[in-house]
Short mmCIF file of C-alpha atoms in Angstrom, two decimals:
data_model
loop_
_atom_site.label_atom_id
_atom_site.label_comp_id
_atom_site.label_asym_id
_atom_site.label_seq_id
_atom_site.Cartn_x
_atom_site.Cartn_y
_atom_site.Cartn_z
CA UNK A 1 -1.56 8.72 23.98
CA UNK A 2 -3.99 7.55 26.57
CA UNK A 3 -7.70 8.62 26.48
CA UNK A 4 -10.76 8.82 28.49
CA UNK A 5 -12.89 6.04 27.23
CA UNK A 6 -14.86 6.70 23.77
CA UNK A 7 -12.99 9.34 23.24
CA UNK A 8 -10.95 9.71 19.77
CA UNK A 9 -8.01 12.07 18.74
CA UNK A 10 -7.10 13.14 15.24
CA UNK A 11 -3.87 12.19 12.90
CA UNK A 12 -3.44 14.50 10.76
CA UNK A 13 -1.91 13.30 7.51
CA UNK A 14 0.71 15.73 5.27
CA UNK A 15 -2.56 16.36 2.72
CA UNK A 16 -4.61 18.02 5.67
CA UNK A 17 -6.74 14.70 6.43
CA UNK A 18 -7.43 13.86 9.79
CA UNK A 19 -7.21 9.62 11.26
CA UNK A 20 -9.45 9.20 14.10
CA UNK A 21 -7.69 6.98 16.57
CA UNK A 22 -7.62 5.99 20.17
CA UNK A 23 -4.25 4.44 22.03
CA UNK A 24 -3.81 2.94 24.88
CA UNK A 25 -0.62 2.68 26.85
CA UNK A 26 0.82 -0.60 28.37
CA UNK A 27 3.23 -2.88 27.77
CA UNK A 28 4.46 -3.66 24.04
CA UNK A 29 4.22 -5.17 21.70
CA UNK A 30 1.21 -2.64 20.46
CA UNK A 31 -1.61 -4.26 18.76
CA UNK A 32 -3.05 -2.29 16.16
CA UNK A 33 -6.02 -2.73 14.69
CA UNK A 34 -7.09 -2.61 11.38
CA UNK A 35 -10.98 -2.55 10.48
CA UNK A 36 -13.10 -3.95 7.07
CA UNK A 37 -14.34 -2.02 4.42
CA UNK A 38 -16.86 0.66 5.11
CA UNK A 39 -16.51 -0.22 8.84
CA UNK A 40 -15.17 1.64 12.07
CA UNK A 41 -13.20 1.34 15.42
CA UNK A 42 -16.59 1.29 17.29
CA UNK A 43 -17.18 -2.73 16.39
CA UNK A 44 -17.35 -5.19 18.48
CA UNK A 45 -14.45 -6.84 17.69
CA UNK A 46 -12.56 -3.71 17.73
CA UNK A 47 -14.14 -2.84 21.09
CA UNK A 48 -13.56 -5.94 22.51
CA UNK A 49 -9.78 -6.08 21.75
CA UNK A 50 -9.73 -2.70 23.46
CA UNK A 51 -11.48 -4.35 26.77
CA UNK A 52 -8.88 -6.85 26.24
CA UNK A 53 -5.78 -4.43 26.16
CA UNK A 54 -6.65 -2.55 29.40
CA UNK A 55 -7.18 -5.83 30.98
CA UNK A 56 -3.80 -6.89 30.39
CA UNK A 57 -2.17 -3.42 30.48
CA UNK A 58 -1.48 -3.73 26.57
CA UNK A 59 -0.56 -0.45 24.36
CA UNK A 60 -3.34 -0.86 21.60
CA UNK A 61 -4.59 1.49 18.34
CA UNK A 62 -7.48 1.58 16.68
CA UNK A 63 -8.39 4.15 13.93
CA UNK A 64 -10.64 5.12 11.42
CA UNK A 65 -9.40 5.05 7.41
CA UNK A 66 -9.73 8.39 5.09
CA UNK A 67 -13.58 8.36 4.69
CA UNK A 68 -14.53 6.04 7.49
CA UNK A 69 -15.81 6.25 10.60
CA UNK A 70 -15.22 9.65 12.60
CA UNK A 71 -12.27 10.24 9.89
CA UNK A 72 -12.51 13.12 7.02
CA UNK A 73 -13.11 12.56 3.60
CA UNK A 74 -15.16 10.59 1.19
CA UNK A 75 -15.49 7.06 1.33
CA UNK A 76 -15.59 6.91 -2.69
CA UNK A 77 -12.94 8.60 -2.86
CA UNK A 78 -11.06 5.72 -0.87
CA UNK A 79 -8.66 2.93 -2.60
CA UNK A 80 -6.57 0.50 -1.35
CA UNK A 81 -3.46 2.23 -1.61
CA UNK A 82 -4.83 5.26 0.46
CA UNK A 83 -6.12 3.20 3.24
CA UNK A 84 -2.78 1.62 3.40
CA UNK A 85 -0.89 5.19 3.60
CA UNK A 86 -3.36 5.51 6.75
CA UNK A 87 -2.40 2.38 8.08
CA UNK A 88 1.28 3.31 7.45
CA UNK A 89 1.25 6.68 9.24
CA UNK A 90 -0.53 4.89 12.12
CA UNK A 91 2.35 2.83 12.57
CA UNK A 92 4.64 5.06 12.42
CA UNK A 93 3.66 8.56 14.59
CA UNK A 94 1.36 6.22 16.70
CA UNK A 95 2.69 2.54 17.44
CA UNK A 96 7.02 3.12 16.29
CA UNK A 97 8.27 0.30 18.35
CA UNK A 98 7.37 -3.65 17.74
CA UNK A 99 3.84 -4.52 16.87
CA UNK A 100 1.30 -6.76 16.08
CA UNK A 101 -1.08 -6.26 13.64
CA UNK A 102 -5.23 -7.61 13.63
CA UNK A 103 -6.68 -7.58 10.69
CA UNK A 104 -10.55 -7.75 9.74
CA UNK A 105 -11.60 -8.46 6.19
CA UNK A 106 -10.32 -5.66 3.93
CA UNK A 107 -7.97 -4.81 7.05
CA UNK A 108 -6.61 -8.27 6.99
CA UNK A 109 -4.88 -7.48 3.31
CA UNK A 110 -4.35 -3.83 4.72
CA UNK A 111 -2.31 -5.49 7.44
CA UNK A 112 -0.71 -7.68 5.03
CA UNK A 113 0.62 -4.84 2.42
CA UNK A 114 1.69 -2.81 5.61
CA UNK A 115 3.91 -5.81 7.06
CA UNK A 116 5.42 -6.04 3.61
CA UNK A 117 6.24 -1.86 3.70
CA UNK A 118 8.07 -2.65 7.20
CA UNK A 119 9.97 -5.49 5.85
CA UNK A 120 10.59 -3.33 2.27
CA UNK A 121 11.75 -0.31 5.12
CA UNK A 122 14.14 -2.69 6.87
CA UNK A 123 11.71 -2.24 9.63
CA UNK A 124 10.68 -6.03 9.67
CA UNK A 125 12.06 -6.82 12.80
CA UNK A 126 9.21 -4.55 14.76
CA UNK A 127 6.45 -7.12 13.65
CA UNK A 128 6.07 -9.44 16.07
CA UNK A 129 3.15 -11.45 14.62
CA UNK A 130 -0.40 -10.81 13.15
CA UNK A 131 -4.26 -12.17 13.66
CA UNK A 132 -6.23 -12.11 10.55
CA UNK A 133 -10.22 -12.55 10.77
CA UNK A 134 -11.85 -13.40 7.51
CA UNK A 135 -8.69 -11.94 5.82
CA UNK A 136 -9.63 -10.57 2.21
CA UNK A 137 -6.11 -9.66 0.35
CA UNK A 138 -6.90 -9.01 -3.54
CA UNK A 139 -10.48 -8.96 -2.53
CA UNK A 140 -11.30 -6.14 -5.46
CA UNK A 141 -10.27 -8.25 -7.92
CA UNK A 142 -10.69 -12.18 -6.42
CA UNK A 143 -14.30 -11.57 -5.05
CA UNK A 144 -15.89 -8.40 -6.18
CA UNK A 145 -14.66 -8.05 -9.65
CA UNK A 146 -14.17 -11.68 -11.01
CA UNK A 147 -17.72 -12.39 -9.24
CA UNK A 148 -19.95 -9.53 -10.99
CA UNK A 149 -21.74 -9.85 -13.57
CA UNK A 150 -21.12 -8.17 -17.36
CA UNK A 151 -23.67 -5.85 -16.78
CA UNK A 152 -22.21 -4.80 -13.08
CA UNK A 153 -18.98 -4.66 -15.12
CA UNK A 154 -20.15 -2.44 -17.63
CA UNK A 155 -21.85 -0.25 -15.05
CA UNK A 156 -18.62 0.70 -13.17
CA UNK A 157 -16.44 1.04 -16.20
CA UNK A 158 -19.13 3.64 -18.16
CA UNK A 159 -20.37 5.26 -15.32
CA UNK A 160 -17.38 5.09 -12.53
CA UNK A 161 -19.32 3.05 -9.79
CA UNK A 162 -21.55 0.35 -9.09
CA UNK A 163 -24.09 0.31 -5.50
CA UNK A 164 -23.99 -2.70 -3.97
CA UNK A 165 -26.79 -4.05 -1.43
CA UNK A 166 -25.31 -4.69 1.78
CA UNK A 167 -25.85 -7.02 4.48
CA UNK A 168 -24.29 -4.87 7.22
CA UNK A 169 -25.86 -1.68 5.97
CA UNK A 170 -28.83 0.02 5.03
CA UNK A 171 -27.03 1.83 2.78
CA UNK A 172 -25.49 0.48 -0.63
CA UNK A 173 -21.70 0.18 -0.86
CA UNK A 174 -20.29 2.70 -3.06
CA UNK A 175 -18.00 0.45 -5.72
CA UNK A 176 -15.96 2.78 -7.80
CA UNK A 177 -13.81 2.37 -11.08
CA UNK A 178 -11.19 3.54 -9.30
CA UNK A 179 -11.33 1.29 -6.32
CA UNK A 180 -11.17 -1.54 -8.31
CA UNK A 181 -8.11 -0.63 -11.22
CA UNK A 182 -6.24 0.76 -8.18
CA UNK A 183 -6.38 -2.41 -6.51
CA UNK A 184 -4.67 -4.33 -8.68
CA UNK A 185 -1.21 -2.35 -7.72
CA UNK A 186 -1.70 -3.86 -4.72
CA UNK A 187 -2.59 -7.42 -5.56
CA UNK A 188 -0.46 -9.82 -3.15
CA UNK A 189 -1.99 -14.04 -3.88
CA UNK A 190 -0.31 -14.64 -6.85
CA UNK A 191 3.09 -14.85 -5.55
CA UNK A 192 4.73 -15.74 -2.58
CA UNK A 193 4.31 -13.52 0.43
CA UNK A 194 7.64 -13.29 2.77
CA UNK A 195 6.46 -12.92 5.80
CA UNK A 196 7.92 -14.96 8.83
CA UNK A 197 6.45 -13.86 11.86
CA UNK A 198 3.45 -16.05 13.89
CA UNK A 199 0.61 -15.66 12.09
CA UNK A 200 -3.36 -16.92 13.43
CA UNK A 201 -6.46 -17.10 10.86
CA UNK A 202 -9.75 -16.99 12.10
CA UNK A 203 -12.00 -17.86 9.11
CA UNK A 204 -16.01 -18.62 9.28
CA UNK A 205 -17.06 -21.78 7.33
CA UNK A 206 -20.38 -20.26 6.30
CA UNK A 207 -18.68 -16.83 5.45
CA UNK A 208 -21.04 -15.40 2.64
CA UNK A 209 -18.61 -12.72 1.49
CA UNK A 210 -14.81 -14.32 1.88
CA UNK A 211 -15.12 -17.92 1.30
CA UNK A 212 -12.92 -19.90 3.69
CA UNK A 213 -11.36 -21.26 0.39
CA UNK A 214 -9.90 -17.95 -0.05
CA UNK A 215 -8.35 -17.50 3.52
CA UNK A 216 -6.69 -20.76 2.15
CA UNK A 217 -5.07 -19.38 -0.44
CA UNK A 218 -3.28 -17.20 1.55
CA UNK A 219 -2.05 -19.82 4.21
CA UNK A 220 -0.98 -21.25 1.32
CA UNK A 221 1.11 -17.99 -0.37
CA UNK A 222 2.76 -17.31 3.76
CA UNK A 223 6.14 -18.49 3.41
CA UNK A 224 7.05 -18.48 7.59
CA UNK A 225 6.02 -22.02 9.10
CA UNK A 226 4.24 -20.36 11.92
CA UNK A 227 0.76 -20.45 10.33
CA UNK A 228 -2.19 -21.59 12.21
CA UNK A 229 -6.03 -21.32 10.54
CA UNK A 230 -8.94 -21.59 12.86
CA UNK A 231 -11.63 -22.67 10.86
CA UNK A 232 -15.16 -22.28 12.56
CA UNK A 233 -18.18 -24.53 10.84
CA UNK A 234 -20.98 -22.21 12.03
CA UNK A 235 -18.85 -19.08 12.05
CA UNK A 236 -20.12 -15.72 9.41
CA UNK A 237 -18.09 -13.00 7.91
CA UNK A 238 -18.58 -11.06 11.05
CA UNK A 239 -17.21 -13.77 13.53
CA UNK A 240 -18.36 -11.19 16.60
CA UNK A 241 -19.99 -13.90 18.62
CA UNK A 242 -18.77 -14.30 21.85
CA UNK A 243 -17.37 -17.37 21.28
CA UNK A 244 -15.58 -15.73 18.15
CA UNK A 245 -14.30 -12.87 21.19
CA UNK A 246 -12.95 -16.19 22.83
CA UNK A 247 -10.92 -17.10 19.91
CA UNK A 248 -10.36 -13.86 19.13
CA UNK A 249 -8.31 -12.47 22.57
CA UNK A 250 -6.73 -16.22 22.70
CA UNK A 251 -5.39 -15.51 18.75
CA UNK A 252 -3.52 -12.57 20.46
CA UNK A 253 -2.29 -14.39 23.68
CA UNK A 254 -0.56 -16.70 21.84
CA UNK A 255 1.16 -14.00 19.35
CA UNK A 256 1.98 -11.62 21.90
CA UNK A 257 3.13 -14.24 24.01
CA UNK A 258 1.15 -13.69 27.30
#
């Protein structure tokens, strides 16, 4: 699985979809990385973690989701539950041993729904730990949806989607009908979430898109007693600074235990 630098293989799924991806080789646990809505494994945080992983000799993946990135399809034709079937066939044809998993944003509740697959698989013994970064579990329905106005609501229910400005992009994000009713199979705050294994929060105070109220919530729902949230006064959605890169790679030492 190792590769040159910059250079990125395909997954192909059963439905003929390719995954983007690069792995690196090392020593295990493998970190896997799981990116935000509408981003890719060319980020800085992503890239960083993989300067981080050959530094230490660390296996690490990072891919792209279905209509991301270098990846096929359509973005709009994306949900939650499809990006979490990528994140699932990552895990297991790419990183099948013990693993832990960073989350960014949308990735952090990917990361979340794909620890509770492992544990529902009797594979929860291969998760070693996770890092979230402005996690956003149930963020379809707890930020987008219950924060949009009738009219917004009116627009994605009659005419299937709904483009929203961005602050990362100069193009709108795409939000579609779909995207949102399919996220609520998927929804994860309301209830307890059994997970045990050491899990870090990095959260931005003056976070614009996931309030650090929310990243509460979920410290809140983790039932393991090895929960530690980082919040960071000055600290944005993105949290790529490099003293965010600090925190970042010293969220993973202590998880992975080196």
């Amino acid at each position: 699985m190792t590769q040159s630098e910059n250079t990125f293989q395909n997954l192909t799924r059963p439905d003929g979809e390719t995954l983007a991806f690069q792995a690196r080789e090392g020593e295990g646990p493998t970190v896997v990385w799981f990116g935000g809505f509408k981003s890719d494994m060319t980020g800085t945080k992503a890239t960083a973690l993989d300067d981080w992983a050959r530094e230490r000799g660390q296996a690490f993946v990072r891919f792209d989701y279905f209509g991301h990135g270098a990846s096929s399809g359509d973005f709009t034709d994306g949900t939650i539950g499809r990006w979490l079937e990528d994140g699932l066939h990552v895990l297991r044809d790419l990183a099948p041993g013990p693993v832990v998993l960073v989350g960014s944003s949308m990735g952090g509740w990917l990361s979340l729904l794909a620890a509770r697959a492992l544990q529902a698989a009797g594979e929860g013994d291969r998760l070693k730990g996770m890092v979230l970064i402005a996690p956003a579990p149930d963020f379809t329905e707890k930020l987008m949806w219950a924060g949009f106005s009738d009219e917004i609501r009116r627009t994605i229910m009659d005419e299937g989607q709904y483009n929203q400005p961005s602050d990362y992009d100069d193009e709108p994000y795409i939000i579609t009908r779909r995207l949102i009713e399919e996220g609520r199979d998927h929804l994860i705050l309301d209830k307890p979430i059994p997970l045990t294994c050491p899990v870090r929060i990095l959260q931005g105070m003056c976070d614009d898109d996931v309030p650090w109220q929310h990243a509460l919530m979920l410290v809140e729902a983790l039932q393991g007693d090895d929960v530690a949230y980082t919040l960071v006064k000055s600290g944005d959605h993105r949290l790529s600074t490099p003293a965010d890169i600090v925190r970042l790679h010293q969220a993973l030492d202590d998880v992975t235990g080196t």
